[in-house]
Tab-separated table of C-alpha atoms and ligand atoms in Angstrom:
chain	number	residue	atom	x	y	z
A	20	UNK	CA	75.172	51.794	172.960
A	21	UNK	CA	72.962	52.094	175.843
A	22	UNK	CA	69.087	51.491	176.081
A	23	UNK	CA	66.807	54.683	175.067
A	24	UNK	CA	63.379	55.223	173.816
A	25	UNK	CA	62.707	56.190	170.206
A	26	UNK	CA	59.659	58.109	168.909
A	27	UNK	CA	59.028	59.164	165.302
A	28	UNK	CA	56.182	61.762	165.426
A	29	UNK	CA	54.198	62.586	162.277
A	30	UNK	CA	53.760	66.451	162.934
A	31	UNK	CA	55.866	69.379	164.067
A	32	UNK	CA	53.343	69.771	166.943
A	33	UNK	CA	53.800	66.086	168.200
A	34	UNK	CA	57.591	66.642	168.074
A	35	UNK	CA	57.644	69.623	169.938
A	36	UNK	CA	55.450	68.054	172.685
A	37	UNK	CA	57.701	64.990	172.708
A	38	UNK	CA	60.762	67.268	173.088
A	39	UNK	CA	59.005	69.005	176.035
A	40	UNK	CA	59.875	65.998	178.063
A	41	UNK	CA	63.104	65.867	180.364
A	42	UNK	CA	65.803	63.796	178.682
A	43	UNK	CA	64.380	64.122	175.090
A	44	UNK	CA	66.647	65.023	172.351
A	45	UNK	CA	65.764	65.667	168.425
A	46	UNK	CA	67.291	63.203	165.981
A	47	UNK	CA	67.872	64.408	162.372
A	48	UNK	CA	70.286	61.936	160.261
A	49	UNK	CA	72.312	60.814	163.215
A	50	UNK	CA	75.419	61.531	161.736
A	51	UNK	CA	76.828	63.312	164.614
A	52	UNK	CA	74.332	62.392	167.659
A	53	UNK	CA	74.510	58.779	167.181
A	54	UNK	CA	78.613	58.620	167.379
A	55	UNK	CA	78.506	60.944	170.178
A	56	UNK	CA	76.002	58.703	172.180
A	57	UNK	CA	78.337	55.628	171.260
A	58	UNK	CA	81.090	57.593	172.815
A	59	UNK	CA	78.980	58.284	175.923
A	60	UNK	CA	79.475	62.093	175.229
A	61	UNK	CA	75.570	62.470	175.188
A	62	UNK	CA	73.000	60.119	176.829
A	63	UNK	CA	69.455	61.319	175.921
A	64	UNK	CA	66.747	59.065	177.360
A	65	UNK	CA	64.524	59.447	174.468
A	66	UNK	CA	65.300	60.223	170.723
A	67	UNK	CA	62.787	62.406	168.779
A	68	UNK	CA	63.281	61.322	165.150
A	69	UNK	CA	62.121	64.267	162.869
A	70	UNK	CA	62.594	62.613	159.390
A	71	UNK	CA	59.097	61.171	159.482
A	72	UNK	CA	57.471	64.591	159.435
A	73	UNK	CA	56.507	65.401	155.937
A	74	UNK	CA	56.138	69.252	156.538
A	75	UNK	CA	59.993	69.107	157.285
A	76	UNK	CA	60.806	67.401	154.125
A	77	UNK	CA	61.740	68.676	150.846
A	78	UNK	CA	62.185	71.990	148.851
A	79	UNK	CA	59.938	74.642	147.710
A	80	UNK	CA	59.888	78.085	146.260
A	81	UNK	CA	58.299	80.947	148.150
A	82	UNK	CA	56.372	83.510	146.805
A	83	UNK	CA	59.155	86.146	147.117
A	84	UNK	CA	61.330	83.851	145.169
A	85	UNK	CA	63.480	82.461	148.037
A	86	UNK	CA	64.301	78.683	148.310
A	87	UNK	CA	62.698	76.971	151.377
A	88	UNK	CA	64.275	73.757	152.646
A	89	UNK	CA	62.609	71.604	155.215
A	90	UNK	CA	64.675	71.193	158.360
A	91	UNK	CA	64.804	67.361	157.954
A	92	UNK	CA	65.763	67.472	154.234
A	93	UNK	CA	68.881	65.262	153.601
A	94	UNK	CA	71.716	66.822	151.942
A	95	UNK	CA	71.351	64.661	148.553
A	96	UNK	CA	67.870	65.998	148.229
A	97	UNK	CA	69.064	69.500	148.353
A	98	UNK	CA	71.814	68.673	146.001
A	99	UNK	CA	69.283	67.327	143.606
A	100	UNK	CA	66.300	69.405	143.763
A	101	UNK	CA	68.023	73.018	144.558
A	102	UNK	CA	70.293	72.646	141.522
A	103	UNK	CA	68.388	74.460	138.979
A	104	UNK	CA	67.300	77.296	141.527
A	105	UNK	CA	70.406	77.983	143.579
A	106	UNK	CA	73.367	76.025	141.954
A	107	UNK	CA	76.002	77.203	144.413
A	108	UNK	CA	73.926	75.868	147.427
A	109	UNK	CA	73.332	72.473	145.392
A	110	UNK	CA	76.958	72.278	144.794
A	111	UNK	CA	77.790	72.720	148.408
A	112	UNK	CA	75.400	70.025	149.650
A	113	UNK	CA	76.667	67.591	146.738
A	114	UNK	CA	80.199	67.976	148.353
A	115	UNK	CA	79.304	67.038	151.876
A	116	UNK	CA	81.039	64.004	153.228
A	117	UNK	CA	80.249	60.958	151.349
A	118	UNK	CA	77.121	59.380	149.981
A	119	UNK	CA	76.167	57.669	153.280
A	120	UNK	CA	76.330	60.893	155.006
A	121	UNK	CA	74.596	62.928	152.271
A	122	UNK	CA	71.592	60.518	152.110
A	123	UNK	CA	71.255	60.578	156.036
A	124	UNK	CA	72.403	63.850	157.246
A	125	UNK	CA	69.950	66.891	157.260
A	126	UNK	CA	70.164	70.451	157.043
A	127	UNK	CA	68.355	71.030	160.271
A	128	UNK	CA	70.988	68.966	162.167
A	129	UNK	CA	73.902	70.346	160.368
A	130	UNK	CA	72.792	73.846	161.559
A	131	UNK	CA	71.677	72.770	164.934
A	132	UNK	CA	75.084	71.161	165.650
A	133	UNK	CA	77.011	74.399	164.019
A	134	UNK	CA	80.346	72.424	163.814
A	135	UNK	CA	83.050	75.128	162.928
A	136	UNK	CA	84.022	73.136	159.997
A	137	UNK	CA	80.557	72.493	158.556
A	138	UNK	CA	79.525	73.586	155.265
A	139	UNK	CA	75.990	74.595	155.621
A	140	UNK	CA	76.694	77.624	158.147
A	141	UNK	CA	78.631	79.403	155.380
A	142	UNK	CA	75.741	79.223	152.831
A	143	UNK	CA	73.012	80.139	155.539
A	144	UNK	CA	75.423	83.171	156.704
A	145	UNK	CA	76.539	83.971	153.502
A	146	UNK	CA	73.090	84.037	151.843
A	147	UNK	CA	71.525	86.059	154.733
A	148	UNK	CA	68.965	83.215	155.178
A	149	UNK	CA	66.414	82.821	157.853
A	150	UNK	CA	66.224	79.812	160.156
A	151	UNK	CA	62.610	78.977	160.870
A	152	UNK	CA	61.830	77.036	163.885
A	153	UNK	CA	58.473	75.634	165.439
A	154	UNK	CA	58.167	78.902	167.349
A	155	UNK	CA	60.020	81.976	165.458
A	156	UNK	CA	62.147	83.028	162.574
A	157	UNK	CA	65.905	83.717	163.249
A	158	UNK	CA	68.060	85.774	160.907
A	159	UNK	CA	71.468	84.265	160.174
A	160	UNK	CA	73.259	87.098	161.488
A	161	UNK	CA	71.618	86.415	164.930
A	162	UNK	CA	71.681	82.416	164.692
A	163	UNK	CA	75.389	81.736	164.899
A	164	UNK	CA	76.794	82.413	168.281
A	165	UNK	CA	80.209	80.737	168.304
A	166	UNK	CA	81.552	77.093	167.949
A	167	UNK	CA	78.915	74.570	168.357
A	168	UNK	CA	76.715	77.406	169.765
A	169	UNK	CA	73.490	78.812	168.238
A	170	UNK	CA	70.401	80.997	169.207
A	171	UNK	CA	68.268	77.846	169.595
A	172	UNK	CA	66.549	77.266	172.663
A	173	UNK	CA	66.169	73.840	174.415
A	174	UNK	CA	63.744	71.641	172.315
A	175	UNK	CA	63.521	74.368	169.677
A	176	UNK	CA	63.097	72.496	166.210
A	177	UNK	CA	64.521	74.071	162.936
A	178	UNK	CA	61.464	73.347	160.733
A	179	UNK	CA	62.738	75.156	157.409
A	180	UNK	CA	65.592	77.368	156.223
A	181	UNK	CA	64.830	80.169	153.710
A	182	UNK	CA	67.473	81.039	151.225
A	183	UNK	CA	67.160	84.444	149.085
A	184	UNK	CA	68.522	83.530	145.863
A	185	UNK	CA	71.583	85.739	144.822
A	186	UNK	CA	72.631	86.961	141.449
A	187	UNK	CA	75.869	85.034	141.565
A	188	UNK	CA	77.253	82.790	144.198
A	189	UNK	CA	79.810	80.108	144.830
A	190	UNK	CA	81.020	77.890	147.665
A	191	UNK	CA	84.939	76.911	147.647
A	192	UNK	CA	85.878	74.277	150.103
A	193	UNK	CA	89.531	73.279	150.869
A	194	UNK	CA	88.637	69.967	152.275
A	195	UNK	CA	90.128	67.716	155.091
A	196	UNK	CA	90.793	64.936	152.923
A	197	UNK	CA	89.809	62.268	155.627
A	198	UNK	CA	86.435	63.675	156.706
A	199	UNK	CA	86.029	66.004	153.746
A	200	UNK	CA	84.770	68.804	156.134
A	201	UNK	CA	86.062	72.211	155.424
A	202	UNK	CA	89.720	73.145	156.280
A	203	UNK	CA	88.612	76.445	155.181
A	204	UNK	CA	85.470	76.876	153.194
A	205	UNK	CA	84.075	80.456	151.747
A	206	UNK	CA	80.545	81.153	150.520
A	207	UNK	CA	80.370	84.384	148.405
A	208	UNK	CA	76.858	85.655	147.358
A	209	UNK	CA	76.282	88.803	145.268
A	210	UNK	CA	72.892	90.394	145.817
A	211	UNK	CA	71.591	93.640	144.337
A	212	UNK	CA	72.374	95.316	147.586
A	213	UNK	CA	75.775	94.022	148.162
A	214	UNK	CA	77.917	91.276	148.448
A	215	UNK	CA	78.199	88.669	151.489
A	216	UNK	CA	81.193	86.694	152.529
A	217	UNK	CA	80.971	83.709	154.976
A	218	UNK	CA	83.986	81.806	156.039
A	219	UNK	CA	83.788	78.353	157.749
A	220	UNK	CA	86.333	75.918	159.072
A	221	UNK	CA	88.893	78.736	160.050
A	222	UNK	CA	87.820	80.486	163.161
A	223	UNK	CA	87.799	79.340	166.651
A	224	UNK	CA	84.400	81.350	167.026
A	225	UNK	CA	82.862	79.368	164.081
A	226	UNK	CA	81.512	80.603	160.871
A	227	UNK	CA	82.051	84.388	160.271
A	228	UNK	CA	81.457	87.102	157.811
A	229	UNK	CA	84.402	88.580	156.432
A	230	UNK	CA	83.294	92.252	156.313
A	231	UNK	CA	86.308	93.887	154.678
A	232	UNK	CA	86.143	91.359	151.747
A	233	UNK	CA	82.338	92.249	151.453
A	234	UNK	CA	83.002	95.991	151.229
A	235	UNK	CA	85.652	95.465	148.584
A	236	UNK	CA	83.608	93.055	146.349
A	237	UNK	CA	80.489	95.364	146.614
A	238	UNK	CA	82.463	98.063	145.110
A	239	UNK	CA	84.129	95.639	142.491
A	240	UNK	CA	83.126	92.060	142.118
A	241	UNK	CA	86.428	90.525	140.775
A	242	UNK	CA	88.905	88.430	142.566
A	243	UNK	CA	91.445	91.306	142.180
A	244	UNK	CA	89.427	93.376	144.470
A	245	UNK	CA	90.602	91.650	147.712
A	246	UNK	CA	94.355	91.875	146.892
A	247	UNK	CA	96.226	92.934	149.974
A	248	UNK	CA	93.327	92.061	152.245
A	249	UNK	CA	94.220	89.437	154.876
A	250	UNK	CA	92.357	88.107	157.932
A	251	UNK	CA	94.581	87.948	161.368
A	252	UNK	CA	96.009	84.514	162.262
A	253	UNK	CA	95.153	85.300	165.807
A	254	UNK	CA	91.634	83.587	166.615
A	255	UNK	CA	92.087	80.952	163.693
A	256	UNK	CA	92.020	77.296	164.435
A	257	UNK	CA	95.359	75.628	164.665
A	258	UNK	CA	95.615	71.771	164.722
A	259	UNK	CA	97.600	68.865	162.955
A	260	UNK	CA	95.610	69.796	159.865
A	261	UNK	CA	96.848	73.121	159.450
A	262	UNK	CA	98.287	76.153	161.395
A	263	UNK	CA	96.387	79.350	162.196
A	264	UNK	CA	98.612	81.202	159.753
A	265	UNK	CA	97.967	78.605	157.052
A	266	UNK	CA	94.039	78.825	157.597
A	267	UNK	CA	94.149	82.731	157.609
A	268	UNK	CA	96.096	82.462	154.315
A	269	UNK	CA	93.426	79.984	152.822
A	270	UNK	CA	90.560	82.249	153.724
A	271	UNK	CA	91.983	84.779	151.042
A	272	UNK	CA	92.760	82.079	148.519
A	273	UNK	CA	89.307	80.335	148.754
A	274	UNK	CA	87.424	83.777	148.670
A	275	UNK	CA	89.387	84.595	145.530
A	276	UNK	CA	88.425	81.173	144.100
A	277	UNK	CA	84.914	81.677	145.123
A	278	UNK	CA	84.598	85.205	143.498
A	279	UNK	CA	86.154	83.983	140.241
A	280	UNK	CA	84.065	80.940	140.230
A	281	UNK	CA	80.660	82.872	140.727
A	282	UNK	CA	81.808	85.519	138.187
B	307	FAD	C1	82.114	61.136	157.918
B	307	FAD	C2	81.310	62.502	157.917
B	307	FAD	C3	81.629	63.418	157.133
B	307	FAD	C4	81.037	64.533	157.027
B	307	FAD	N1	81.404	65.533	156.282
B	307	FAD	C5	80.789	66.803	156.334
B	307	FAD	C6	81.190	67.850	155.453
B	307	FAD	O1	81.893	67.587	154.427
B	307	FAD	N2	80.527	68.937	155.416
B	307	FAD	C7	79.358	69.186	156.472
B	307	FAD	O2	78.942	70.325	156.426
B	307	FAD	N3	79.091	68.318	157.108
B	307	FAD	C8	79.545	67.037	157.136
B	307	FAD	N4	79.293	66.218	158.021
B	307	FAD	C9	78.081	66.493	158.905
B	307	FAD	C10	76.916	65.856	158.299
B	307	FAD	O3	76.707	66.417	157.253
B	307	FAD	C11	75.653	66.193	159.216
B	307	FAD	O4	74.999	67.245	158.551
B	307	FAD	C12	75.842	66.527	160.733
B	307	FAD	O5	76.601	65.240	161.059
B	307	FAD	C13	74.605	66.595	161.445
B	307	FAD	O6	73.363	66.294	160.811
B	307	FAD	P1	72.250	65.187	161.305
B	307	FAD	O7	70.945	65.482	160.221
B	307	FAD	O8	72.993	63.840	161.111
B	307	FAD	O9	72.095	65.595	162.846
B	307	FAD	P2	72.145	64.633	164.086
B	307	FAD	O10	73.158	63.785	164.064
B	307	FAD	O11	70.823	63.784	164.022
B	307	FAD	O12	71.763	65.772	165.098
B	307	FAD	C14	73.026	66.666	165.459
B	307	FAD	C15	72.384	67.825	166.434
B	307	FAD	O13	71.371	68.496	165.893
B	307	FAD	C16	70.058	68.381	166.682
B	307	FAD	N5	69.189	68.397	165.601
B	307	FAD	C17	68.922	67.594	164.703
B	307	FAD	N6	67.913	68.189	163.735
B	307	FAD	C18	67.419	69.142	164.291
B	307	FAD	C19	66.458	70.036	163.991
B	307	FAD	N7	65.680	70.046	162.871
B	307	FAD	N8	66.069	71.113	164.814
B	307	FAD	C20	66.744	71.130	165.816
B	307	FAD	N9	67.863	70.413	166.283
B	307	FAD	C21	68.036	69.268	165.515
B	307	FAD	C22	70.310	67.130	167.401
B	307	FAD	O14	69.534	67.000	168.648
B	307	FAD	C23	71.804	67.039	167.611
B	307	FAD	O15	72.074	67.902	168.754
B	307	FAD	C24	79.836	64.820	158.009
B	307	FAD	C25	79.491	63.833	159.078
B	307	FAD	C26	80.304	62.615	158.883
B	307	FAD	C27	79.876	61.613	160.021
């Protein structure tokens, strides 16, 4: 590791000011950024830790019933504190990586990174959640813009994520056994006005909504409703863990499992 400066502000305003300096970068749990720095793939001059900011920590319930999660909240806290309000989201958080990753990694870091195999992006897109930053609110449908790409501007901080709570939901992950990232993960959420289906791990474009399945499930919320529906293998990720065709097949399998678990 090379030398760098480290600051740990106590407020969002101070963090935003620190990130305004050239060469500064936000640090969440460091589960992605620190290994990247060790490999010399990133070399920020100053790390601005967000984990000491009380207003970015923890879980609360908004007046409209939405669950609000602070941007620097670790996965283990989400798993524990959201369980009573949004079990599918808590279940997702409780199966991220291993205990060390869950105790350090944060929801804001995961969403800012937008790894194509990460779990949280599917919950955010599948719930139609809102990503709140220090300057604006971004709807999930506008936030994810491709593999490792988001609507965030340079130095913008994810301060909170707001999840509307569905009637029923489930996340089913076919995990890569070494890392526990999703080979394919599907988040299904049934709201009064329709069903949302978000798929992670599968596409070269990152997390996406499977709209054909959403239409079928909005008409009939049962696993049989998506019989005969398929996603094209073209555009899926193909690697040593699974071919494009295998991932495309898994999308249907995991969606059925998610619907069955939710129902
Ligand atoms: C062994 C291992 C297994 C894992 N398994 C899974 C898994 O099964 N599922 C899964 O979903 N993930 C998995 N992860 C990813 C992990 O859960 C972390 O969420 C992820 O690495 C990034 O979160 P972080 O808080 O550590 O962010 P960091 O590594 O600190 O930062 C990542 C990026 O986000 C930026 N950033 C951080 N916080 C914010 C913020 N609040 N606002 C704006 N930008 C920010 C940083 O500048 C950096 O660019 C795994 C990681 C490891 C190392």
